[in-house]
Structure formats: C-alpha cells, structure tokens
Short mmCIF file of C-alpha atoms in Angstrom, two decimals:
data_model
loop_
_atom_site.label_atom_id
_atom_site.label_comp_id
_atom_site.label_asym_id
_atom_site.label_seq_id
_atom_site.Cartn_x
_atom_site.Cartn_y
_atom_site.Cartn_z
CA UNK C 1 118.53 128.47 101.66
CA UNK C 2 116.80 130.97 99.35
CA UNK C 3 113.88 133.11 100.49
CA UNK C 4 111.49 131.31 98.15
CA UNK C 5 112.62 127.90 99.38
CA UNK C 6 112.17 129.02 102.98
CA UNK C 7 108.60 130.17 102.35
CA UNK C 8 107.79 126.88 100.62
CA UNK C 9 109.23 124.83 103.49
CA UNK C 10 107.39 126.81 106.15
CA UNK C 11 104.15 126.46 104.21
CA UNK C 12 104.55 122.68 103.99
CA UNK C 13 105.14 122.55 107.72
CA UNK C 14 102.01 124.60 108.36
CA UNK C 15 103.93 127.59 109.74
CA UNK C 16 103.17 131.27 109.32
CA UNK C 17 105.73 133.41 107.52
CA UNK C 18 104.12 136.67 108.68
CA UNK C 19 104.00 136.72 112.47
CA UNK C 20 107.17 137.03 114.49
CA UNK C 21 108.34 133.65 115.77
CA UNK C 22 111.19 132.19 117.72
CA UNK C 23 114.45 131.75 115.78
CA UNK C 24 114.87 128.86 113.35
CA UNK C 25 117.71 126.35 113.01
CA UNK C 26 117.81 124.35 109.77
CA UNK C 27 119.58 121.00 109.39
CA UNK C 28 119.90 118.62 106.46
CA UNK C 29 120.96 115.15 107.56
CA UNK C 30 121.93 112.26 105.29
CA UNK C 31 121.72 108.90 107.03
CA UNK C 32 124.07 106.26 105.61
CA UNK C 33 125.98 103.15 106.56
CA UNK C 34 129.70 103.36 107.14
CA UNK C 35 132.52 101.14 108.34
CA UNK C 36 134.59 102.03 111.40
CA UNK C 37 136.69 100.06 113.90
CA UNK C 38 136.29 101.70 117.33
CA UNK C 39 137.29 98.46 119.10
CA UNK C 40 139.69 97.21 116.44
CA UNK C 41 137.03 95.20 114.57
CA UNK C 42 135.69 96.68 111.30
CA UNK C 43 131.92 96.91 111.51
CA UNK C 44 128.95 98.58 109.87
CA UNK C 45 127.53 101.57 111.72
CA UNK C 46 124.92 104.26 111.05
CA UNK C 47 126.35 107.68 110.20
CA UNK C 48 124.66 111.06 109.92
CA UNK C 49 126.44 113.35 107.46
CA UNK C 50 129.35 110.90 107.71
CA UNK C 51 129.70 111.67 111.42
CA UNK C 52 129.87 109.24 114.34
CA UNK C 53 128.40 110.44 116.68
CA UNK C 54 126.05 112.56 114.60
CA UNK C 55 125.85 116.37 114.35
CA UNK C 56 125.06 118.43 117.42
CA UNK C 57 121.89 120.50 117.77
CA UNK C 58 122.85 123.63 119.69
CA UNK C 59 119.82 125.81 120.38
CA UNK C 60 117.94 127.92 122.90
CA UNK C 61 114.64 127.27 124.64
CA UNK C 62 111.66 127.64 122.27
CA UNK C 63 113.78 127.75 119.11
CA UNK C 64 112.29 126.12 116.01
CA UNK C 65 114.31 123.08 114.95
CA UNK C 66 113.90 121.97 111.31
CA UNK C 67 115.65 118.68 110.47
CA UNK C 68 115.32 117.26 106.96
CA UNK C 69 116.32 113.59 107.22
CA UNK C 70 117.33 111.69 104.07
CA UNK C 71 117.24 107.92 104.59
CA UNK C 72 119.98 106.32 102.48
CA UNK C 73 119.87 103.01 104.35
CA UNK C 74 118.29 99.83 102.97
CA UNK C 75 115.72 99.77 105.81
CA UNK C 76 113.10 102.10 107.33
CA UNK C 77 114.40 104.76 109.70
CA UNK C 78 113.12 107.18 112.35
CA UNK C 79 114.76 109.52 114.83
CA UNK C 80 113.41 110.23 118.29
CA UNK C 81 114.52 113.02 120.63
CA UNK C 82 115.29 111.71 124.10
CA UNK C 83 113.88 114.17 126.65
CA UNK C 84 112.40 116.71 124.23
CA UNK C 85 108.76 117.01 125.29
CA UNK C 86 107.20 118.13 121.99
CA UNK C 87 104.47 120.11 123.71
CA UNK C 88 101.15 119.59 121.85
CA UNK C 89 103.14 117.90 119.09
CA UNK C 90 103.57 114.13 119.45
CA UNK C 91 103.57 114.15 115.62
CA UNK C 92 107.31 114.82 115.90
CA UNK C 93 108.18 112.28 118.58
CA UNK C 94 109.59 109.81 116.07
CA UNK C 95 108.52 106.56 117.72
CA UNK C 96 106.90 103.69 115.77
CA UNK C 97 103.64 104.24 117.66
CA UNK C 98 103.40 107.87 116.55
CA UNK C 99 105.13 108.11 113.17
CA UNK C 100 105.31 106.21 109.92
CA UNK C 101 108.93 105.39 109.11
CA UNK C 102 111.06 107.18 106.54
CA UNK C 103 111.43 104.54 103.87
CA UNK C 104 114.73 103.84 102.05
CA UNK C 105 115.52 106.47 99.48
CA UNK C 106 113.01 108.94 100.96
CA UNK C 107 113.25 111.99 103.20
CA UNK C 108 111.08 113.64 105.80
CA UNK C 109 111.32 116.92 107.71
CA UNK C 110 110.89 117.19 111.46
CA UNK C 111 109.84 120.49 112.97
CA UNK C 112 109.78 120.85 116.75
CA UNK C 113 110.53 123.27 119.58
CA UNK C 114 112.11 122.53 122.95
CA UNK C 115 109.21 124.49 124.41
CA UNK C 116 109.93 125.82 127.90
CA UNK C 117 112.88 123.44 128.22
CA UNK C 118 116.58 123.80 128.93
CA UNK C 119 119.24 121.17 129.43
CA UNK C 120 121.12 118.26 127.91
CA UNK C 121 119.42 115.69 125.67
CA UNK C 122 120.18 113.45 122.70
CA UNK C 123 118.57 111.97 119.62
CA UNK C 124 118.66 108.33 118.52
CA UNK C 125 117.23 105.87 115.95
CA UNK C 126 114.02 104.40 117.32
CA UNK C 127 113.30 101.45 115.00
CA UNK C 128 114.36 97.93 115.93
CA UNK C 129 117.90 97.62 117.25
CA UNK C 130 119.32 100.47 115.14
CA UNK C 131 120.32 102.32 118.29
CA UNK C 132 123.08 99.72 118.74
CA UNK C 133 124.78 100.98 115.55
CA UNK C 134 124.96 104.72 116.11
CA UNK C 135 122.90 107.49 114.52
CA UNK C 136 122.94 109.46 117.80
CA UNK C 137 123.97 112.98 118.72
CA UNK C 138 123.80 115.64 121.44
CA UNK C 139 121.07 118.25 121.86
CA UNK C 140 122.03 121.33 123.87
CA UNK C 141 119.16 123.60 124.92
CA UNK C 142 120.32 126.87 126.50
CA UNK C 143 118.33 129.27 128.64
CA UNK C 144 117.10 132.45 127.00
CA UNK C 145 119.34 135.42 127.74
CA UNK C 146 116.73 137.12 129.92
CA UNK C 147 116.40 134.08 132.20
CA UNK C 148 119.08 133.96 134.92
CA UNK C 149 121.00 130.75 135.48
CA UNK C 150 122.43 129.68 138.85
CA UNK C 151 126.07 129.70 137.77
CA UNK C 152 128.68 131.81 135.99
CA UNK C 153 129.11 131.03 132.31
CA UNK C 154 131.85 128.42 131.82
CA UNK C 155 134.92 129.01 129.66
CA UNK C 156 133.60 126.41 127.20
CA UNK C 157 131.24 123.45 126.90
CA UNK C 158 132.09 119.88 125.92
CA UNK C 159 129.84 116.97 124.96
CA UNK C 160 130.33 113.42 126.15
CA UNK C 161 128.15 110.69 124.65
CA UNK C 162 129.10 107.47 126.40
CA UNK C 163 127.75 103.95 126.12
CA UNK C 164 128.72 100.32 125.92
CA UNK C 165 129.42 99.02 122.43
CA UNK C 166 128.89 95.76 120.57
CA UNK C 167 131.04 94.72 117.62
CA UNK C 168 128.08 93.04 115.95
CA UNK C 169 125.73 95.14 113.83
CA UNK C 170 122.18 96.00 114.85
CA UNK C 171 120.87 93.59 112.21
CA UNK C 172 122.82 90.69 113.72
CA UNK C 173 121.68 91.61 117.24
CA UNK C 174 118.06 91.75 116.06
CA UNK C 175 118.38 88.31 114.46
CA UNK C 176 119.72 86.94 117.73
CA UNK C 177 116.71 88.29 119.61
CA UNK C 178 114.23 87.13 116.97
CA UNK C 179 115.63 83.62 117.20
CA UNK C 180 115.31 83.51 120.99
CA UNK C 181 118.97 84.19 121.77
CA UNK C 182 120.41 86.98 123.92
CA UNK C 183 122.78 89.66 122.69
CA UNK C 184 125.54 88.75 125.15
CA UNK C 185 128.13 91.05 126.66
CA UNK C 186 129.32 94.30 125.10
CA UNK C 187 132.89 94.50 123.87
CA UNK C 188 133.73 97.84 125.45
CA UNK C 189 132.61 101.38 126.22
CA UNK C 190 132.89 104.27 123.78
CA UNK C 191 133.18 107.97 124.57
CA UNK C 192 132.18 110.10 121.59
CA UNK C 193 132.66 107.10 119.33
CA UNK C 194 136.14 106.26 120.59
CA UNK C 195 137.41 103.69 123.06
CA UNK C 196 140.44 105.68 124.19
CA UNK C 197 143.05 103.11 123.17
CA UNK C 198 144.30 102.29 119.70
CA UNK C 199 144.89 98.77 118.39
CA UNK C 200 148.31 98.65 120.09
CA UNK C 201 146.92 99.72 123.46
CA UNK C 202 148.30 103.26 123.32
CA UNK C 203 146.21 106.26 124.35
CA UNK C 204 144.40 108.05 121.59
CA UNK C 205 145.13 111.80 121.19
CA UNK C 206 143.54 114.15 123.73
CA UNK C 207 139.83 114.72 123.16
CA UNK C 208 139.55 118.02 125.08
CA UNK C 209 141.94 120.90 125.81
CA UNK C 210 141.49 123.15 128.85
CA UNK C 211 143.33 126.14 130.29
CA UNK C 212 144.58 126.07 133.85
CA UNK C 213 142.33 127.87 136.31
CA UNK C 214 139.26 127.96 134.08
CA UNK C 215 135.96 126.12 134.59
CA UNK C 216 134.26 124.03 131.90
CA UNK C 217 130.84 122.49 131.44
CA UNK C 218 130.68 118.83 130.45
CA UNK C 219 127.30 117.62 129.17
CA UNK C 220 127.32 113.85 129.66
CA UNK C 221 124.73 111.35 128.39
CA UNK C 222 124.54 107.56 128.64
CA UNK C 223 123.47 106.60 125.10
CA UNK C 224 124.04 102.87 125.64
CA UNK C 225 121.54 100.06 125.24
CA UNK C 226 122.14 97.87 128.29
CA UNK C 227 124.36 99.15 131.12
CA UNK C 228 124.59 101.85 133.73
CA UNK C 229 127.93 103.65 133.74
CA UNK C 230 130.08 105.42 136.29
CA UNK C 231 131.67 108.66 135.08
CA UNK C 232 134.74 110.26 136.62
CA UNK C 233 137.71 112.49 135.73
CA UNK C 234 141.10 111.71 137.16
CA UNK C 235 141.94 114.04 140.11
CA UNK C 236 139.11 116.44 139.27
CA UNK C 237 135.89 117.07 141.21
CA UNK C 238 132.52 117.19 139.47
CA UNK C 239 130.07 119.96 140.40
CA UNK C 240 126.63 118.80 139.34
CA UNK C 241 124.55 121.69 137.95
CA UNK C 242 121.84 120.18 135.71
CA UNK C 243 120.07 116.86 135.23
CA UNK C 244 117.78 116.22 132.26
CA UNK C 245 116.55 119.79 132.01
CA UNK C 246 116.45 120.75 135.69
CA UNK C 247 118.83 122.90 137.69
CA UNK C 248 119.88 120.96 140.77
CA UNK C 249 121.52 121.73 144.10
CA UNK C 250 125.20 121.99 143.20
CA UNK C 251 126.85 119.23 145.19
CA UNK C 252 130.41 118.06 144.55
CA UNK C 253 131.17 114.45 143.55
CA UNK C 254 134.25 112.36 142.81
CA UNK C 255 132.21 110.29 140.36
CA UNK C 256 128.61 109.94 139.19
CA UNK C 257 126.50 106.97 138.23
CA UNK C 258 124.74 107.56 134.94
CA UNK C 259 121.95 105.18 133.97
CA UNK C 260 120.79 104.43 130.44
CA UNK C 261 119.14 107.40 128.76
CA UNK C 262 120.12 109.86 131.48
CA UNK C 263 122.05 113.10 130.95
CA UNK C 264 123.66 115.56 133.32
CA UNK C 265 125.90 118.62 133.26
CA UNK C 266 128.91 118.99 135.52
CA UNK C 267 131.26 121.92 135.99
CA UNK C 268 134.92 120.95 136.16
CA UNK C 269 137.66 123.40 137.15
CA UNK C 270 141.12 122.85 135.70
CA UNK C 271 142.79 123.21 139.11
CA UNK C 272 145.42 120.48 138.96
CA UNK C 273 149.05 120.46 137.90
CA UNK C 274 149.16 120.99 134.11
CA UNK C 275 149.26 117.70 132.27
CA UNK C 276 147.01 115.04 130.76
CA UNK C 277 144.20 113.43 132.76
CA UNK C 278 141.87 110.52 132.04
CA UNK C 279 138.13 110.70 131.66
CA UNK C 280 136.73 107.28 132.54
CA UNK C 281 133.39 105.59 131.94
CA UNK C 282 132.92 102.05 133.23
CA UNK C 283 130.01 99.66 133.48
CA UNK C 284 128.17 99.23 136.76
CA UNK C 285 126.31 96.33 138.39
CA UNK C 286 127.72 93.67 136.04
CA UNK C 287 129.78 90.55 136.63
CA UNK C 288 132.01 91.69 133.79
CA UNK C 289 133.82 95.01 133.49
CA UNK C 290 133.90 97.19 130.40
CA UNK C 291 135.33 100.66 130.26
CA UNK C 292 136.33 103.44 127.94
CA UNK C 293 138.53 106.49 128.34
CA UNK C 294 139.41 109.86 126.88
CA UNK C 295 142.05 112.42 127.76
CA UNK C 296 141.82 116.03 128.90
CA UNK C 297 144.96 118.02 128.16
CA UNK C 298 145.99 121.24 129.87
CA UNK C 299 147.02 123.69 127.16
CA UNK C 300 150.78 123.82 126.64
CA UNK C 301 151.53 120.59 128.50
CA UNK C 302 152.63 117.22 127.17
CA UNK C 303 152.90 115.41 130.51
CA UNK C 304 151.28 111.97 130.03
CA UNK C 305 148.44 110.94 132.34
CA UNK C 306 149.19 108.98 135.48
CA UNK C 307 148.44 105.27 135.26
CA UNK C 308 147.07 105.50 138.81
CA UNK C 309 143.41 105.46 137.77
CA UNK C 310 140.61 106.40 140.15
CA UNK C 311 138.60 103.26 140.88
CA UNK C 312 134.90 103.14 140.24
CA UNK C 313 132.46 102.48 143.06
CA UNK C 314 131.06 99.04 143.81
CA UNK C 315 127.75 97.80 145.09
CA UNK C 316 124.19 99.08 145.01
CA UNK C 317 124.15 101.00 148.28
CA UNK C 318 126.62 103.59 146.99
CA UNK C 319 124.41 104.28 143.97
CA UNK C 320 121.23 104.41 146.11
CA UNK C 321 122.77 106.96 148.45
CA UNK C 322 124.11 109.12 145.65
CA UNK C 323 120.71 109.18 143.95
CA UNK C 324 119.10 110.37 147.17
CA UNK C 325 121.53 113.29 147.31
CA UNK C 326 120.17 114.81 144.08
CA UNK C 327 117.84 117.72 144.81
CA UNK C 328 115.93 120.23 142.72
CA UNK C 329 117.25 123.79 142.98
CA UNK C 330 114.02 125.41 144.19
CA UNK C 331 115.19 129.01 143.81
CA UNK C 332 116.65 128.73 140.30
CA UNK C 333 114.70 129.59 137.17
CA UNK C 334 114.78 127.06 134.36
CA UNK C 335 113.19 127.88 131.01
CA UNK C 336 110.70 130.32 132.55
CA UNK C 337 111.27 133.35 134.81
CA UNK C 338 109.51 131.77 137.80
CA UNK C 339 111.63 129.63 140.14
CA UNK C 340 111.43 125.86 139.74
CA UNK C 341 110.20 125.54 143.32
CA UNK C 342 107.08 127.60 142.60
CA UNK C 343 105.54 124.37 141.26
CA UNK C 344 104.44 122.54 144.41
CA UNK C 345 103.96 119.04 143.04
CA UNK C 346 103.71 117.54 146.51
CA UNK C 347 100.48 119.44 147.23
CA UNK C 348 98.54 118.13 144.20
CA UNK C 349 95.95 115.43 144.80
CA UNK C 350 96.68 112.12 143.08
CA UNK C 351 93.76 111.12 140.84
CA UNK C 352 95.04 107.72 139.76
CA UNK C 353 97.76 105.24 140.68
CA UNK C 354 99.16 102.91 138.02
CA UNK C 355 101.46 100.07 139.09
CA UNK C 356 103.60 98.75 136.26
CA UNK C 357 105.62 95.59 136.84
CA UNK C 358 108.16 94.27 134.40
CA UNK C 359 108.16 90.60 133.58
CA UNK C 360 109.69 88.00 131.32
CA UNK C 361 108.73 84.61 129.98
CA UNK C 362 108.66 82.36 126.95
CA UNK C 363 106.08 82.74 124.21
CA UNK C 364 106.18 79.94 121.62
CA UNK C 365 109.56 78.97 123.00
CA UNK C 366 111.14 82.42 122.61
CA UNK C 367 111.98 85.03 125.22
CA UNK C 368 109.65 88.02 125.56
CA UNK C 369 109.53 90.91 128.03
CA UNK C 370 106.33 92.49 129.28
CA UNK C 371 104.65 95.13 131.43
CA UNK C 372 101.77 93.85 133.55
CA UNK C 373 101.68 90.65 131.54
CA UNK C 374 101.52 92.24 128.07
CA UNK C 375 104.46 92.22 125.66
CA UNK C 376 104.00 95.16 123.32
CA UNK C 377 103.77 94.71 119.57
CA UNK C 378 103.56 97.64 117.13
CA UNK C 379 100.69 97.44 114.61
CA UNK C 380 100.94 98.30 110.91
CA UNK C 381 99.31 101.69 111.48
CA UNK C 382 100.88 103.92 114.17
CA UNK C 383 98.51 104.46 117.11
CA UNK C 384 98.53 108.23 116.73
CA UNK C 385 97.35 108.02 113.13
CA UNK C 386 94.68 105.44 114.00
CA UNK C 387 93.30 107.77 116.66
CA UNK C 388 93.42 110.86 114.49
CA UNK C 389 91.67 109.18 111.55
CA UNK C 390 89.07 107.58 113.82
CA UNK C 391 89.90 103.92 113.20
CA UNK C 392 91.51 103.06 116.55
CA UNK C 393 88.74 100.60 117.45
CA UNK C 394 89.59 98.60 114.33
CA UNK C 395 93.34 98.60 114.91
CA UNK C 396 93.91 97.89 118.62
CA UNK C 397 92.27 97.72 122.03
CA UNK C 398 92.87 100.22 124.81
CA UNK C 399 93.61 99.28 128.42
CA UNK C 400 94.28 95.58 127.99
CA UNK C 401 96.36 95.90 131.16
CA UNK C 402 94.95 97.08 134.45
CA UNK C 403 96.25 99.62 136.92
CA UNK C 404 97.53 96.73 139.05
CA UNK C 405 99.88 93.99 137.84
CA UNK C 406 98.33 90.54 137.47
CA UNK C 407 98.61 88.19 140.42
CA UNK C 408 100.40 84.89 140.14
CA UNK C 409 102.28 83.67 137.10
CA UNK C 410 99.86 84.43 134.31
CA UNK C 411 101.10 83.81 130.75
CA UNK C 412 102.46 86.71 128.68
CA UNK C 413 100.24 88.08 125.92
CA UNK C 414 101.74 89.70 122.82
CA UNK C 415 99.58 92.65 121.75
CA UNK C 416 99.63 96.43 121.26
CA UNK C 417 99.75 97.95 124.74
CA UNK C 418 97.98 101.33 124.91
CA UNK C 419 96.72 102.88 128.15
CA UNK C 420 94.18 105.72 128.20
CA UNK C 421 94.96 108.60 130.54
CA UNK C 422 92.54 111.45 131.19
CA UNK C 423 93.84 114.81 130.02
CA UNK C 424 95.26 117.07 132.77
CA UNK C 425 95.02 114.52 135.58
CA UNK C 426 97.81 114.11 138.15
CA UNK C 427 98.93 110.49 138.20
CA UNK C 428 101.23 108.39 140.34
CA UNK C 429 103.10 105.62 138.50
CA UNK C 430 104.86 102.83 140.37
CA UNK C 431 107.58 101.03 138.41
CA UNK C 432 108.43 97.62 139.85
CA UNK C 433 111.42 95.56 138.82
CA UNK C 434 111.30 91.92 139.99
CA UNK C 435 114.47 91.02 138.08
CA UNK C 436 118.03 90.75 139.34
CA UNK C 437 119.34 93.40 136.94
CA UNK C 438 118.78 97.15 136.92
CA UNK C 439 116.24 98.87 134.69
CA UNK C 440 115.79 102.43 133.50
CA UNK C 441 112.43 103.70 132.27
CA UNK C 442 111.68 106.74 130.13
CA UNK C 443 108.44 108.55 129.25
CA UNK C 444 108.23 110.63 126.08
CA UNK C 445 106.39 113.94 126.15
CA UNK C 446 106.82 114.66 129.84
CA UNK C 447 109.05 115.44 132.76
CA UNK C 448 108.09 113.75 136.02
CA UNK C 449 109.04 113.86 139.67
CA UNK C 450 110.82 110.73 140.94
CA UNK C 451 109.40 110.95 144.43
CA UNK C 452 109.83 107.35 145.55
CA UNK C 453 112.79 106.32 147.65
CA UNK C 454 113.42 103.33 145.38
CA UNK C 455 112.62 100.80 148.03
CA UNK C 456 113.31 97.09 148.00
CA UNK C 457 110.53 94.63 147.24
CA UNK C 458 107.00 95.46 146.14
CA UNK C 459 105.34 98.83 146.60
CA UNK C 460 102.34 99.39 148.88
CA UNK C 461 100.48 102.60 149.83
CA UNK C 462 102.38 102.86 153.12
CA UNK C 463 105.52 103.58 151.08
CA UNK C 464 104.11 107.04 150.34
CA UNK C 465 105.30 108.03 153.80
CA UNK C 466 108.86 107.93 152.42
CA UNK C 467 108.20 110.12 149.36
CA UNK C 468 110.12 113.30 148.69
CA UNK C 469 107.27 115.77 148.15
CA UNK C 470 109.41 118.92 148.19
CA UNK C 471 112.49 118.91 145.96
CA UNK C 472 112.72 115.79 143.78
CA UNK C 473 114.44 116.88 140.57
CA UNK C 474 112.10 116.89 137.57
CA UNK C 475 113.34 114.59 134.81
CA UNK C 476 112.28 112.10 132.12
CA UNK C 477 114.21 108.92 132.99
CA UNK C 478 114.40 106.95 136.22
CA UNK C 479 116.28 103.83 137.18
CA UNK C 480 114.69 100.93 139.07
CA UNK C 481 117.14 98.83 141.04
CA UNK C 482 116.90 95.02 141.11
CA UNK C 483 113.91 93.62 143.02
CA UNK C 484 112.92 97.17 143.87
CA UNK C 485 110.43 99.89 142.93
CA UNK C 486 110.49 103.55 141.99
CA UNK C 487 107.57 105.99 142.19
CA UNK C 488 107.04 108.96 139.90
CA UNK C 489 104.36 111.66 139.68
CA UNK C 490 103.30 113.76 136.72
CA UNK C 491 100.43 115.72 135.23
CA UNK C 492 99.22 114.32 131.91
CA UNK C 493 98.79 117.79 130.41
CA UNK C 494 100.48 117.15 127.05
CA UNK C 495 97.94 115.77 124.60
CA UNK C 496 99.26 113.10 122.26
CA UNK C 497 100.46 109.51 122.07
CA UNK C 498 103.49 108.94 124.29
CA UNK C 499 105.81 105.99 124.72
CA UNK C 500 106.87 104.56 128.10
CA UNK C 501 109.71 102.10 127.66
CA UNK C 502 112.56 100.34 129.34
CA UNK C 503 115.86 101.67 128.06
CA UNK C 504 117.46 98.24 128.27
CA UNK C 505 117.08 98.02 124.53
CA UNK C 506 116.92 94.27 123.97
CA UNK C 507 114.03 94.14 126.46
CA UNK C 508 112.36 97.11 124.81
CA UNK C 509 112.74 95.38 121.44
CA UNK C 510 111.11 92.26 122.90
CA UNK C 511 108.08 94.08 124.23
CA UNK C 512 108.77 95.90 127.51
CA UNK C 513 107.06 99.14 126.60
CA UNK C 514 103.62 100.71 126.22
CA UNK C 515 101.94 103.90 125.01
CA UNK C 516 99.90 106.44 126.92
CA UNK C 517 97.04 107.94 124.93
CA UNK C 518 96.28 111.43 126.24
CA UNK C 519 93.37 112.97 124.33
CA UNK C 520 92.02 116.48 124.79
CA UNK C 521 88.21 116.25 124.54
CA UNK C 522 88.12 119.79 123.13
CA UNK C 523 89.97 118.84 119.91
CA UNK C 524 91.41 122.35 120.08
CA UNK C 525 94.62 123.96 118.87
CA UNK C 526 94.92 125.21 122.43
CA UNK C 527 95.80 121.64 123.43
CA UNK C 528 97.29 119.96 120.35
CA UNK C 529 98.57 120.84 116.90
CA UNK C 530 96.96 119.55 113.73
CA UNK C 531 98.62 116.76 111.79
CA UNK C 532 101.46 118.32 109.72
CA UNK C 533 100.78 118.75 106.03
CA UNK C 534 103.92 116.77 105.27
CA UNK C 535 103.00 113.88 107.59
CA UNK C 536 103.90 110.44 106.31
CA UNK C 537 100.92 108.10 106.02
CA UNK C 538 101.09 104.33 106.14
CA UNK C 539 99.06 101.28 107.07
CA UNK C 540 95.29 101.56 106.97
CA UNK C 541 95.02 105.37 106.85
CA UNK C 542 96.69 105.87 103.47
CA UNK C 543 93.51 106.33 101.44
CA UNK C 544 91.27 107.79 104.14
CA UNK C 545 89.96 111.37 103.93
CA UNK C 546 91.55 113.93 106.20
CA UNK C 547 89.56 114.55 109.40
CA UNK C 548 88.35 118.06 110.18
CA UNK C 549 91.25 120.11 111.56
CA UNK C 550 91.42 121.32 115.13
CA UNK C 551 90.35 124.92 115.68
#
C-alpha cells in the first residue's frame, strides 16, 4: 500500500497519522461462494480469498486491525469477531443490531484493536444462517513482549477450527427454519475444513508435522452451530494453558469438552514413539455420533496411526466435573503487567441480578425460541444507529422483558429485545436452560466470570453459597447444561450495544438472543468512540443529520 493510500485510509477511519500508535495489520478480504466436497457431497460454501477456513489474523495485544471486506455474494454480509471486546467501539462488532450489512457488490473496512486482550478467538458471518457455510477463521492475539507469560515459548503453534457440518447450504437451512422445520442432524465433523477421510475411507494426508521431544501449542475453537465437541489426541496428554483470553492453572487432561463458541490453547509434547497419531473431535450429548479426524506426523516417520482410537467420554457428570477443574491463574499476567488475580471480582457488590430463561413455543404455527418470553427480531435500523441518531423511541422499546422470567406458560412475543444496563454497574446474570439439550451463551463486548456451579433446576439466591468468588476463569462464553442454570458476573464498563445470544445457531436465528444497551451519560470520547466516518447507514437514519460528535 502506498504512503498516500495509507494516509487516505487512516483519514477515512478517523485515525491520526501524526501521533505514535500501536502497529497496524492490513487485510483485504474477498468474500465469494465456492464449491467443495468435505463430506463427499459437492456443496456451496462461503470462501474468503478462496480459503476455507478463511485467512488467519495473527497479531499482538492492542494492534490495529484493518480489514477491508469485499462482498461478492448475492446477499448482505457481515463479519463478527467472537471474543474480541471492541473496547469503546461497538461500531465494529459486526452484528445486525450494531451494523448495517455490506450489500452485494460493495465493500466496507473494519478497524478494531484487541485492546488489553490476549488469547484465541475466531471470526464468523453473523447474518442469518451464513455461519453454517463457512466464512470463518482464527484470530491469534499474542502478549506484548514486555509482558511475561506463564510458559516457555512452544516450538510452533497450530490452529484447529472444529465444528459439525451440514451438507445443505445455509440458504436451504434458513428456508427449513422459516417454514417451521428443523435443520436435522449434521453429516459429520470438520477439522480445518476437512473430515479426515477421503471418499474411499482412507486417511487424508497429515495436517501437522512435529519433531520428537518438542512441545507445541494447539489453539482449538468450536466453530460449529449446534453441538458440543470432545477433543483429544491419540496417546498424547493435553496441558491446558489458556481459555478465551485467560491464562489458567495448567492441569493435564486426556481430552477436553469444547462447547460451541469456546476456544482454548493446549500444549502438547511430542513424547511418543515416532509415527502418525490421530486428532479426534466428536459430538457430545447427542443420541447420534458424528466425528472428524486429522493426523499429526512425527517428522521423518511414515508409521501409520493405530486404529485403536481413544474413546470419548460419556454422560454429563464427566463434563460437569471437568468444567469445575478449570481455574484462573491468579499469579499470571495477561495483557497487562498486573497479575490476573489482582482483580478481586468476588469482593464487588452486585447492583442488579438479571435472570434469563430460555424458552420455545409456536407462534402462528411455527417454532420460535425466546428469552424471558420474547423472541428477538431485528428491526430495519440497527439499534446502535437508532440510539446514536436519537430515534430509538420511534424504532423499538427498551426493557420489554423484566429481570425475572415470566411465571407460568405465557405466550411468546416476537419483538426487538433490548435491555438497558447502567454504565459501570456490576451485574449478576443467571442463565437458565429448561430444555433437555445443552446451550452455550455468549456476550459480545465483555469477558465475564462464570461463578455459578451450574446447578440442576432453577436458580434461587441460596445458590450464591456455591459460587466460586476467587478464581473463576474470565471468559466470554458459558455452557448451560440441560434443565440447569449457570451464573456469571461482569461489570458493564464498555459503552455500546452488545449482543447476548445462544450459540445454538438455529435457536439464535429463531429469536433466542437480546441486546444490552450500555450508554455513558457523559457522551465522552473517554467512554466511547464517535461513529466512524466510513460507517454504513441504512434504515431510517440514512437522510438524518449527523449528531454532534463526542468530545
């Protein structure tokens, strides 16, 4: 990129070209359809720069990420950044409630920083059911060189993006849901876009090569749309070092459950007899079994992998107990020099408790999913734009759900679901799952502390006696087991419009989500950035005058 072009781009993005800033990484991504056959059936998928999965973002904490996205599909498109908090900058979150879509044939440039973050994350398409067709990739955020990490640098790092896979396109799946049908069972599990077996049932070539005696970091994310997975490597132990941006106590595991939207890093030492070994990812908590595989090869060896595969775990209790073994590393520094444990979340007074209960029912004869009786529907104008331009009262109503779920079997209402939260308050959120299948919930813009013990049944205040108020690992996604609850705590200190959603994507598509509106009363650049000069406008704000900027 020429110097003149760089100055022009930075000006459009409202950035200074004079003061010293954190380093920049520039990406130009072309989003297209393509045809691949990962499970032997040719199907249309979403590619980025002809890659499946998409390109990796490899950066360091606080780096400036510039991504110019060209939409060459025949439908609107947006990318969101799972786990990136976008401090003061929900303009870049890429959800339908915050951003206008990139229309076919158009492009738009994201600019964000993983501010005071480290860890393993991923990006994904956020509109409709597009996530079921690809368009996803890994985001690695490294610690700055001056910040110590609680481990020796590995010999190399490898990405694993795993998830169940459907052989029907996202458009077909969306039509099923719109007509009142379900999306059915997946056809398999993919690891980095591959199933592990070719059409004849033979192993695909090795995906990773290691050297005997060396230790490697595997960043693993569940990018699926429906199922929890169990991850394991044949005859190799997994040393857990990081979960969703937090350093954790480094326990050893034979396998790890990985719920939708969650990421972790494990260190694996090549300490076995040289040869090939299977990486396995298999569905959990389902009546059916789907799995995928890949191969690790020790350099210089051609010994095929043993067919004696390590079995995955069974039952809920195993997963419960493993989850309870995860602990924040209190003495390690993350993105900042101070130790993680210097933030004593358990000593902060709770100012508000919000109980959110999932639900399902028929509306006009078709299945919908809801939170506290409301099935979310996105309006024509994104909520963030409506707020910024001062027309929110004409576009939607705040707080149509209460802080307690409705009693009895009240009918489901389809409406925009936006909850006001007071800036910089410390809030307890209870997530209740009355269904017989597992859920995973995610909040954009924040990391939270999953303090609850994930108890069975409904939550009540006495359950606080069981909370972990010392070393729950800060993260952005939490699972809720069937007919159970999970409790999380967080400070709403990041002004913006932020999505809370189930990561079971057909249920999210059919309304099981909401937005938190967190407004700084100061309207100050100290708390939130101004709308970008290149912001896309749509809906009822297109012809409105620009509000006065924050100062």
